[in-house]
PDB file of C-alpha atoms in Angstrom:
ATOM      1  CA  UNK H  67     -15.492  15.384  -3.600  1.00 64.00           C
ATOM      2  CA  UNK H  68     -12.931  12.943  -2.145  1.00 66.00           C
ATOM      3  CA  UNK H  69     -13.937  10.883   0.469  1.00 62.00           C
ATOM      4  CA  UNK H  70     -12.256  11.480   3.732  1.00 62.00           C
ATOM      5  CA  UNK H  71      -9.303   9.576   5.203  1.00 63.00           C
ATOM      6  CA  UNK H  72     -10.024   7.543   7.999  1.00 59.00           C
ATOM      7  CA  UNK H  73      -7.124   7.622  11.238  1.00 70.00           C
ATOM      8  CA  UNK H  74      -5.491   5.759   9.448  1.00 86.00           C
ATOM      9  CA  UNK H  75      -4.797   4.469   5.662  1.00 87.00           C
ATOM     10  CA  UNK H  76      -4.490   0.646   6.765  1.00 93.00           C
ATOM     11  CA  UNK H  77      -8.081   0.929   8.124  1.00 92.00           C
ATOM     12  CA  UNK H  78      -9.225   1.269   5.112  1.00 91.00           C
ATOM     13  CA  UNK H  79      -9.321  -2.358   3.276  1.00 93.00           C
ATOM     14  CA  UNK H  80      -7.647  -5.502   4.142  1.00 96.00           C
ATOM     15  CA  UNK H  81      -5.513  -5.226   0.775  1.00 98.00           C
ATOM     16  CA  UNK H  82      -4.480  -2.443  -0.925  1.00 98.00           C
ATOM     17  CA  UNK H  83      -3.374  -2.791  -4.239  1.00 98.00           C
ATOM     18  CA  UNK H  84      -0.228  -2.353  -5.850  1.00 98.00           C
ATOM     19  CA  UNK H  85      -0.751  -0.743  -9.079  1.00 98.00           C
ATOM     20  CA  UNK H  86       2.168  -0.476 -12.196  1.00 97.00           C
ATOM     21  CA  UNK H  87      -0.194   2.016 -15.227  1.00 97.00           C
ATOM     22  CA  UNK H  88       1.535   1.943 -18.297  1.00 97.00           C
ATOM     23  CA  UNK H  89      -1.243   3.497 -20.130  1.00 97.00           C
ATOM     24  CA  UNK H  90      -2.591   6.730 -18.594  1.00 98.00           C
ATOM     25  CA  UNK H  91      -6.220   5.994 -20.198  1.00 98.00           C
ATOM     26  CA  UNK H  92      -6.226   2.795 -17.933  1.00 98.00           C
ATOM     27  CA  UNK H  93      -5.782   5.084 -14.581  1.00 98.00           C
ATOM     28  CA  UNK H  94      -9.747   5.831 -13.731  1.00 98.00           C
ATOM     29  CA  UNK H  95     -11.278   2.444 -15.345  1.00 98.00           C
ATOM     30  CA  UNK H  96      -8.795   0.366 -13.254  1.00 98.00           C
ATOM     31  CA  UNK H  97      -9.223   2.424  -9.996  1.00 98.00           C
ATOM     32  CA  UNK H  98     -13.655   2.586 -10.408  1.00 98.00           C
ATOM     33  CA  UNK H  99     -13.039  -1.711 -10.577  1.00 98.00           C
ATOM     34  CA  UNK H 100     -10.731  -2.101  -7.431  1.00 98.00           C
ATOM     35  CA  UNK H 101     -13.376   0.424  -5.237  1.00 98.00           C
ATOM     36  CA  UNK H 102     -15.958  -1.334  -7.088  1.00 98.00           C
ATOM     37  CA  UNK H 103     -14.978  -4.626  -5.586  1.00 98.00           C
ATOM     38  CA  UNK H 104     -14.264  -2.879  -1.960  1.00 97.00           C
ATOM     39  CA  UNK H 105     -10.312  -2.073  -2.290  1.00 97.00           C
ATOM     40  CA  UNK H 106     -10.707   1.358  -1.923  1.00 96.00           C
ATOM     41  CA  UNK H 107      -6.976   2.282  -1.242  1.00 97.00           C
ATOM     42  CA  UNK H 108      -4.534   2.264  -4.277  1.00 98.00           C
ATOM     43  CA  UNK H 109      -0.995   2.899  -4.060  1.00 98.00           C
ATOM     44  CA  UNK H 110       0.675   3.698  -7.945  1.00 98.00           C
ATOM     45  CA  UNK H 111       3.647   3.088  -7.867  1.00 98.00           C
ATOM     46  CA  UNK H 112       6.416   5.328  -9.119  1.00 98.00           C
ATOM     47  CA  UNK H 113       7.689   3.129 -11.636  1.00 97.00           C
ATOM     48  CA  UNK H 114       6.128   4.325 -14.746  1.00 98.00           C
ATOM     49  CA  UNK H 115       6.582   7.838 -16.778  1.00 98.00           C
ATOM     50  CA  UNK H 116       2.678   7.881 -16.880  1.00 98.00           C
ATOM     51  CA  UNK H 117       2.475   7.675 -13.117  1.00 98.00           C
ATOM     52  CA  UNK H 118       1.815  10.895 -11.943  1.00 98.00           C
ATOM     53  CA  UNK H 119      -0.716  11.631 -14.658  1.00 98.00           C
ATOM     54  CA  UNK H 120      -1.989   8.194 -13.203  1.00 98.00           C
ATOM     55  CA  UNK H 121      -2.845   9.864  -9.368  1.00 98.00           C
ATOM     56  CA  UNK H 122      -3.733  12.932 -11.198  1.00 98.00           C
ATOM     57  CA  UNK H 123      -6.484  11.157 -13.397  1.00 98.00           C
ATOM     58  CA  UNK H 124      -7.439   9.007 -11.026  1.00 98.00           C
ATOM     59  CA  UNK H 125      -7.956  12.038  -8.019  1.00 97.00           C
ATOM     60  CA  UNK H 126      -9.772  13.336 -10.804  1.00 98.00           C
ATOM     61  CA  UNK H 127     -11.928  10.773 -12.175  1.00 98.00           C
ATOM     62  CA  UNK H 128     -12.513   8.243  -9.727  1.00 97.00           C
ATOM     63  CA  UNK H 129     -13.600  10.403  -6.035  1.00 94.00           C
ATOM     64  CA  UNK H 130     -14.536   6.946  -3.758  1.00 96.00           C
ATOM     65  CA  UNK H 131     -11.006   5.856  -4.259  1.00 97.00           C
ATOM     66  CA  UNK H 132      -8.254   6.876  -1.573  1.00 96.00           C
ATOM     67  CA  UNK H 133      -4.535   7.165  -4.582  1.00 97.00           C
ATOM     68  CA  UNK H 134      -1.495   7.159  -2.973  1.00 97.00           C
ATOM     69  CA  UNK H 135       1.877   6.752  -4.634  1.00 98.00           C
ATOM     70  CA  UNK H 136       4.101   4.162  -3.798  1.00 98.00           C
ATOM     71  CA  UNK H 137       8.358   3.282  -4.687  1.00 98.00           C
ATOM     72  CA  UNK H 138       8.606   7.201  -3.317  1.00 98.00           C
ATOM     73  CA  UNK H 139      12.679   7.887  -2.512  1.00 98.00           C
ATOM     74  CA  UNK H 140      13.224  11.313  -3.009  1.00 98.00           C
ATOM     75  CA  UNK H 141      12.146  14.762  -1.469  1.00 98.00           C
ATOM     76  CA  UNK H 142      11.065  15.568  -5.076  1.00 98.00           C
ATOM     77  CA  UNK H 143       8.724  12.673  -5.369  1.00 98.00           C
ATOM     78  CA  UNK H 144       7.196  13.293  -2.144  1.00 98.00           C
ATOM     79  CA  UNK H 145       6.603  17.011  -3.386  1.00 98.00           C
ATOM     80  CA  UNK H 146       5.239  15.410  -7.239  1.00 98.00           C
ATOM     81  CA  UNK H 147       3.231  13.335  -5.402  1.00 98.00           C
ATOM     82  CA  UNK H 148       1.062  15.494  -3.335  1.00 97.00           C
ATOM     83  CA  UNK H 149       0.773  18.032  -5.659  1.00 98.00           C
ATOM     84  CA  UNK H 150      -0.293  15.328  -8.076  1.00 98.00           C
ATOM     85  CA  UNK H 151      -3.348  14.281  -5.353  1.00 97.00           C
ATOM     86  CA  UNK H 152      -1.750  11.608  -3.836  1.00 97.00           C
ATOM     87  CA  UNK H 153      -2.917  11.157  -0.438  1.00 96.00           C
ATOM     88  CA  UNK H 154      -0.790   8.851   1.097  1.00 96.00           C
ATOM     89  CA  UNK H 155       2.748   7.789   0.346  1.00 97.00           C
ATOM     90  CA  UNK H 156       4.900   4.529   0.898  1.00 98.00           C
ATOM     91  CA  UNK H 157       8.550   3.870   0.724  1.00 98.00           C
ATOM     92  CA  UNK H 158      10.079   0.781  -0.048  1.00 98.00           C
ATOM     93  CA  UNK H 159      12.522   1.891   2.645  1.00 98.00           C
ATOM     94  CA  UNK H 160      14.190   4.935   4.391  1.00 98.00           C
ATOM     95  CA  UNK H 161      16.189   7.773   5.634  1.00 98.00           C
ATOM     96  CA  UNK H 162      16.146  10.719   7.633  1.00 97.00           C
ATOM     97  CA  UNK H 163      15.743  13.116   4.499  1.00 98.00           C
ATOM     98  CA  UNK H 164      13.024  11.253   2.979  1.00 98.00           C
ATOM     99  CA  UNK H 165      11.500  10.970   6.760  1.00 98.00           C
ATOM    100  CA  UNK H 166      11.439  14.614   7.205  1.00 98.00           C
ATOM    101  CA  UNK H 167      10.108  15.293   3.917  1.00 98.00           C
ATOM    102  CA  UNK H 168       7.073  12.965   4.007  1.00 97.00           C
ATOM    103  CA  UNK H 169       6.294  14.411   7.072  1.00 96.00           C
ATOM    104  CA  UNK H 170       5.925  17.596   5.953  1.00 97.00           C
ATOM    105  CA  UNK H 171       4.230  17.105   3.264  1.00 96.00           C
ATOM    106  CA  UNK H 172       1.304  16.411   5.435  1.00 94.00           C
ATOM    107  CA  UNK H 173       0.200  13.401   3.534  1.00 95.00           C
ATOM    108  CA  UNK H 174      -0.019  10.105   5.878  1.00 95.00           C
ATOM    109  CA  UNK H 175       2.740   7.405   5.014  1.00 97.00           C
ATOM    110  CA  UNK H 176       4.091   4.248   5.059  1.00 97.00           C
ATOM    111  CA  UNK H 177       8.030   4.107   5.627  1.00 98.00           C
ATOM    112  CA  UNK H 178       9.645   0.665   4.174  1.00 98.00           C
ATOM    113  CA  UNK H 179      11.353  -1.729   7.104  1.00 98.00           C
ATOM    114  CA  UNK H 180      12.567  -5.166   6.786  1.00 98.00           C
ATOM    115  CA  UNK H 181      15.016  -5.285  10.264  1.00 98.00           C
ATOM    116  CA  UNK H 182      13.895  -4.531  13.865  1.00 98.00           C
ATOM    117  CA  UNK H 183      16.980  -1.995  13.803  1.00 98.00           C
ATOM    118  CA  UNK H 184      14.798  -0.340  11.374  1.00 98.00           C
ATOM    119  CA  UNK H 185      11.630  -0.711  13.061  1.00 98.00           C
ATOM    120  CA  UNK H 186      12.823   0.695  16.405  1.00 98.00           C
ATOM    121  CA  UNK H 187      14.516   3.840  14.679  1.00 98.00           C
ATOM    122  CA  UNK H 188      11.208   4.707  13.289  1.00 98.00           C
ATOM    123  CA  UNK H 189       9.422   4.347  16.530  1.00 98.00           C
ATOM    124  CA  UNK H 190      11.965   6.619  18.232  1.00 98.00           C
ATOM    125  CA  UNK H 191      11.003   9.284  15.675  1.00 98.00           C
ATOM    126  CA  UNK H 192       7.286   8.803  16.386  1.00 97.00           C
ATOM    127  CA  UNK H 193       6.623   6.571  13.447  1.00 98.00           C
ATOM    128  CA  UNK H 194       4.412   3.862  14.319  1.00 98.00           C
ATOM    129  CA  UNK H 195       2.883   2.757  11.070  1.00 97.00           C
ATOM    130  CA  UNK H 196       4.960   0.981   8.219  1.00 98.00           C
ATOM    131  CA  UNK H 197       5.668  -0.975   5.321  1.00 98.00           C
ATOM    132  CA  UNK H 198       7.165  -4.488   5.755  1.00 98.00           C
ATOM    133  CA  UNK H 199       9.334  -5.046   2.274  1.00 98.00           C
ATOM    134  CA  UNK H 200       9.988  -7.255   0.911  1.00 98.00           C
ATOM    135  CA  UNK H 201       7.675  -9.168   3.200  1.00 98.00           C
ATOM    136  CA  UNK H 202       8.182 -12.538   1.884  1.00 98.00           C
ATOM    137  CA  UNK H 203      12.251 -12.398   0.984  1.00 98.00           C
ATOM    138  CA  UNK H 204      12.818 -10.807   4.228  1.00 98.00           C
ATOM    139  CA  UNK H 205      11.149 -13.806   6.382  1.00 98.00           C
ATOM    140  CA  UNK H 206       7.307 -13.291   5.891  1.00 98.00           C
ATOM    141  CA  UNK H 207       5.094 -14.015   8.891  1.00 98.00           C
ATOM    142  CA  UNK H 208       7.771 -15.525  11.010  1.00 98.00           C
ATOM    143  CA  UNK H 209       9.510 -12.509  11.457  1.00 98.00           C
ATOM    144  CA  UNK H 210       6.657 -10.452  11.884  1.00 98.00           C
ATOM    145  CA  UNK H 211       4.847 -12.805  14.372  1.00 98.00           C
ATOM    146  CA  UNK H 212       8.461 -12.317  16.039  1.00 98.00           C
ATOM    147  CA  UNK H 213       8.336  -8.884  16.177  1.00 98.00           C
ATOM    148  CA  UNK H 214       5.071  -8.945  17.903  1.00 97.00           C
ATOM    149  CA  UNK H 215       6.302  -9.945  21.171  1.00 96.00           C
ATOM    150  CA  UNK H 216       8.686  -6.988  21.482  1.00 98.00           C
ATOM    151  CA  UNK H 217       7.270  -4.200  19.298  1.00 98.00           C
ATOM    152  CA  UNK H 218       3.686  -4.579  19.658  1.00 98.00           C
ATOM    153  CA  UNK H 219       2.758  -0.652  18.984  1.00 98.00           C
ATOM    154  CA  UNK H 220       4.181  -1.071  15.479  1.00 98.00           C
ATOM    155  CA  UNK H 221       1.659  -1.726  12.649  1.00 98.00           C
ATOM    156  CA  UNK H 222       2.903  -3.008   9.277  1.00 98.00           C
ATOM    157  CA  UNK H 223       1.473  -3.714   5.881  1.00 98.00           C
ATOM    158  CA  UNK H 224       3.730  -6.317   4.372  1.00 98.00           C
ATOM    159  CA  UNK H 225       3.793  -5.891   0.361  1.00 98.00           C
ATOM    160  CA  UNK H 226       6.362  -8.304  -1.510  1.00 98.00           C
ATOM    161  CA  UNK H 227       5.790 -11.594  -2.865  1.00 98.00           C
ATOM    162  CA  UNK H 228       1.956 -12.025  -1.009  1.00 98.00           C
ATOM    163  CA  UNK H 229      -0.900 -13.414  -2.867  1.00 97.00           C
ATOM    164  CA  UNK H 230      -4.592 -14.191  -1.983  1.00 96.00           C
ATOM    165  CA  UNK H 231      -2.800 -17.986  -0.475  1.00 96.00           C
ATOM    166  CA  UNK H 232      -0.643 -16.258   1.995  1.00 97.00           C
ATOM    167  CA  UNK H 233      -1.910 -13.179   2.535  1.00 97.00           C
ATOM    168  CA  UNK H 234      -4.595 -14.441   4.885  1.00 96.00           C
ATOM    169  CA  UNK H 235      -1.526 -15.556   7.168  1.00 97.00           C
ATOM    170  CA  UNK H 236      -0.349 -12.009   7.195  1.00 97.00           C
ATOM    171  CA  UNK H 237      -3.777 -11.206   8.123  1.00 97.00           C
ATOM    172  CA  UNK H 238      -3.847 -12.658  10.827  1.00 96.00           C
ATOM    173  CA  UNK H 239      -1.044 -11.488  12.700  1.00 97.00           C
ATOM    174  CA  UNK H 240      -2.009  -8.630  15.096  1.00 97.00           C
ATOM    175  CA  UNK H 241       0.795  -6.250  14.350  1.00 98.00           C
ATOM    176  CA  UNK H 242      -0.391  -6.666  10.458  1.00 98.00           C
ATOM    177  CA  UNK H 243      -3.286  -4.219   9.343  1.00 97.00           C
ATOM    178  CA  UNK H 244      -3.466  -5.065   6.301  1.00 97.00           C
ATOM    179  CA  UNK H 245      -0.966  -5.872   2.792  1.00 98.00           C
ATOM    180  CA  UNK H 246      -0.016  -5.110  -0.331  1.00 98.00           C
ATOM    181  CA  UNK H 247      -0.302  -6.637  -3.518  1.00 98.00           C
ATOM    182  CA  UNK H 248      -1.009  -7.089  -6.808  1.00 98.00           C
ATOM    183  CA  UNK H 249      -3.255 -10.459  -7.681  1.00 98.00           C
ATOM    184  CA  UNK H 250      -5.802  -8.849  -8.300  1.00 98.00           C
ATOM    185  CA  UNK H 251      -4.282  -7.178 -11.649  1.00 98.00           C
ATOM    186  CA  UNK H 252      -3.492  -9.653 -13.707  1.00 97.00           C
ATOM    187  CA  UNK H 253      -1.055  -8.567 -16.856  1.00 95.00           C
ATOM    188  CA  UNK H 254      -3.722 -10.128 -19.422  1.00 97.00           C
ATOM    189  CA  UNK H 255      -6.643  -8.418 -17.328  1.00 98.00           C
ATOM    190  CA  UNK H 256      -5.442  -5.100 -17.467  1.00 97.00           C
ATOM    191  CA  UNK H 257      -3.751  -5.687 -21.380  1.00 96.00           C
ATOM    192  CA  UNK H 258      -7.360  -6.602 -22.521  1.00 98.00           C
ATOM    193  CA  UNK H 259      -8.911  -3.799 -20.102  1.00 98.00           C
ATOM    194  CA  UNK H 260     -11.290  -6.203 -18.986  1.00 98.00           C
ATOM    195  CA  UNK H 261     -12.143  -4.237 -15.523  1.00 98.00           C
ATOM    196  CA  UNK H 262     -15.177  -7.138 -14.514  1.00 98.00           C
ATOM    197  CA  UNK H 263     -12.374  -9.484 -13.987  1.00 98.00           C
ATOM    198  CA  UNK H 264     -10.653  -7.410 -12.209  1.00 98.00           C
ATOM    199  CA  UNK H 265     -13.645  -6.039  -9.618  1.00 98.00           C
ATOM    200  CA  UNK H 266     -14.230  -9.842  -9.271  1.00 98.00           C
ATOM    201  CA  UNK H 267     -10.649  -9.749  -7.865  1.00 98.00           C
ATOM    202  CA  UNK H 268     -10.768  -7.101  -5.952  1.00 98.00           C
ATOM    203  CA  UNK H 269     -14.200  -8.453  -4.280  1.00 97.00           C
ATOM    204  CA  UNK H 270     -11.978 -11.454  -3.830  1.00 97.00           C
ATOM    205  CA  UNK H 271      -9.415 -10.017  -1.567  1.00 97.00           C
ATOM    206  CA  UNK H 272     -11.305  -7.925  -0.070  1.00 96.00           C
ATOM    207  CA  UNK H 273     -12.870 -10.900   1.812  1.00 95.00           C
ATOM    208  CA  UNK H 274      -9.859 -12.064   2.379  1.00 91.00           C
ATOM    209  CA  UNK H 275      -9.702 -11.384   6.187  1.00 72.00           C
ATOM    210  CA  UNK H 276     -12.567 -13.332   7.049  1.00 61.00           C
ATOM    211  CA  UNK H 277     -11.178 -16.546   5.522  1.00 50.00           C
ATOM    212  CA  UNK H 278      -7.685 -15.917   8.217  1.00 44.00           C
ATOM    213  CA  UNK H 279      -5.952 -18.531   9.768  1.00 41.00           C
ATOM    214  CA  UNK H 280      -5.261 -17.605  12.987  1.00 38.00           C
ATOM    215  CA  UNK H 281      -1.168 -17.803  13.518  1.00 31.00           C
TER     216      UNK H 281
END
């Protein structure tokens, strides 16, 4: 049985991984590691062909983890994901369509920002939880520490160019729940399937909020 959601998906780890599978076969090994080392949140990406069967396998096969699917822009792939057992759902950015369709799919998600324009359109449509992308590019914890001051009931996980040096920084922030990467999937790691390297990782960022500078 799956274990239930928290209120909310950015409760859930300070880092939740951002996950490209390739290989199908890799889906459940490389989801049992990340939980294993206390990232219990996953979001696959839609970037693959084997992505779907990804969620699929790993709803399956791995219960303690919490899939989502991530690079979702279409009503389609909101509908693909859910019925794949995806149970959240990001956006590297939005519109009203793809709005209204992750909402009724009655999965929680993550809606992609990287302006206050877009911030405060999403928070006049009820939206108070969202992606910041690409977090680094689009001015990192400066603009977010910025935002802070006037939008304080918005909650972001930043995902874009963050690794286990910066991403303490974001962690800090108190608009920032938690972000979004990838460290702790090496290419080589995952090529050679070696999933103790990667749980080491994972165990890694997971601690990462405790080691926070404050900002």
């Amino acid at each position: 049985m799956a274990s239930p959601l928290p209120a909310s998906v950015l409760d859930l780890a300070p880092v939740v991984p951002v996950v490209v599978i390739e290989d199908v076969s890799d889906a459940v090994p490389l989801a049992r590691a990340l939980v294993a080392g206390g990232l219990p949140a996953i979001e696959v990406t839609l970037r693959t062909p084997a992505a779907l069967d990804a969620i699929r396998e790993i709803a399956a096969g791995a219960p303690d983890a919490v899939v989502g699917a991530g690079t979702v822009i279409t009503p389609d792939q909101v509908t693909a994901s859910v019925a794949a057992g995806a149970r959240f759902l990001v956006s590297p950015g939005w519109t009203d369509v793809l709005l209204d369709a992750m909402r009724a799919s009655g999965a929680p998600f993550l809606p992609g920002v990287s302006t206050t324009s877009e911030v405060v359109a999403l928070l006049e449509r009820g939206v108070r939880e969202m992606k910041f992308f690409p977090a680094e590019a689009a001015g990192g914890t400066a603009y977010l520490k910025s935002l802070n001051g006037p939008l304080p009931q918005a909650r972001f996980c930043p995902t874009g160019g963050i690794g286990p040096a910066t991403a303490p920084d974001y962690l800090a922030l108190p608009n920032v729940a938690c972000v979004g990467g990838s460290w702790m999937l090496p290419a080589d790691a995952v090529a050679a399937r070696d999933w103790t390297r990667v749980e080491e990782l994972a165990r890694a960022a997971a601690d990462l909020r405790s080691s926070g500078a404050q900002v």
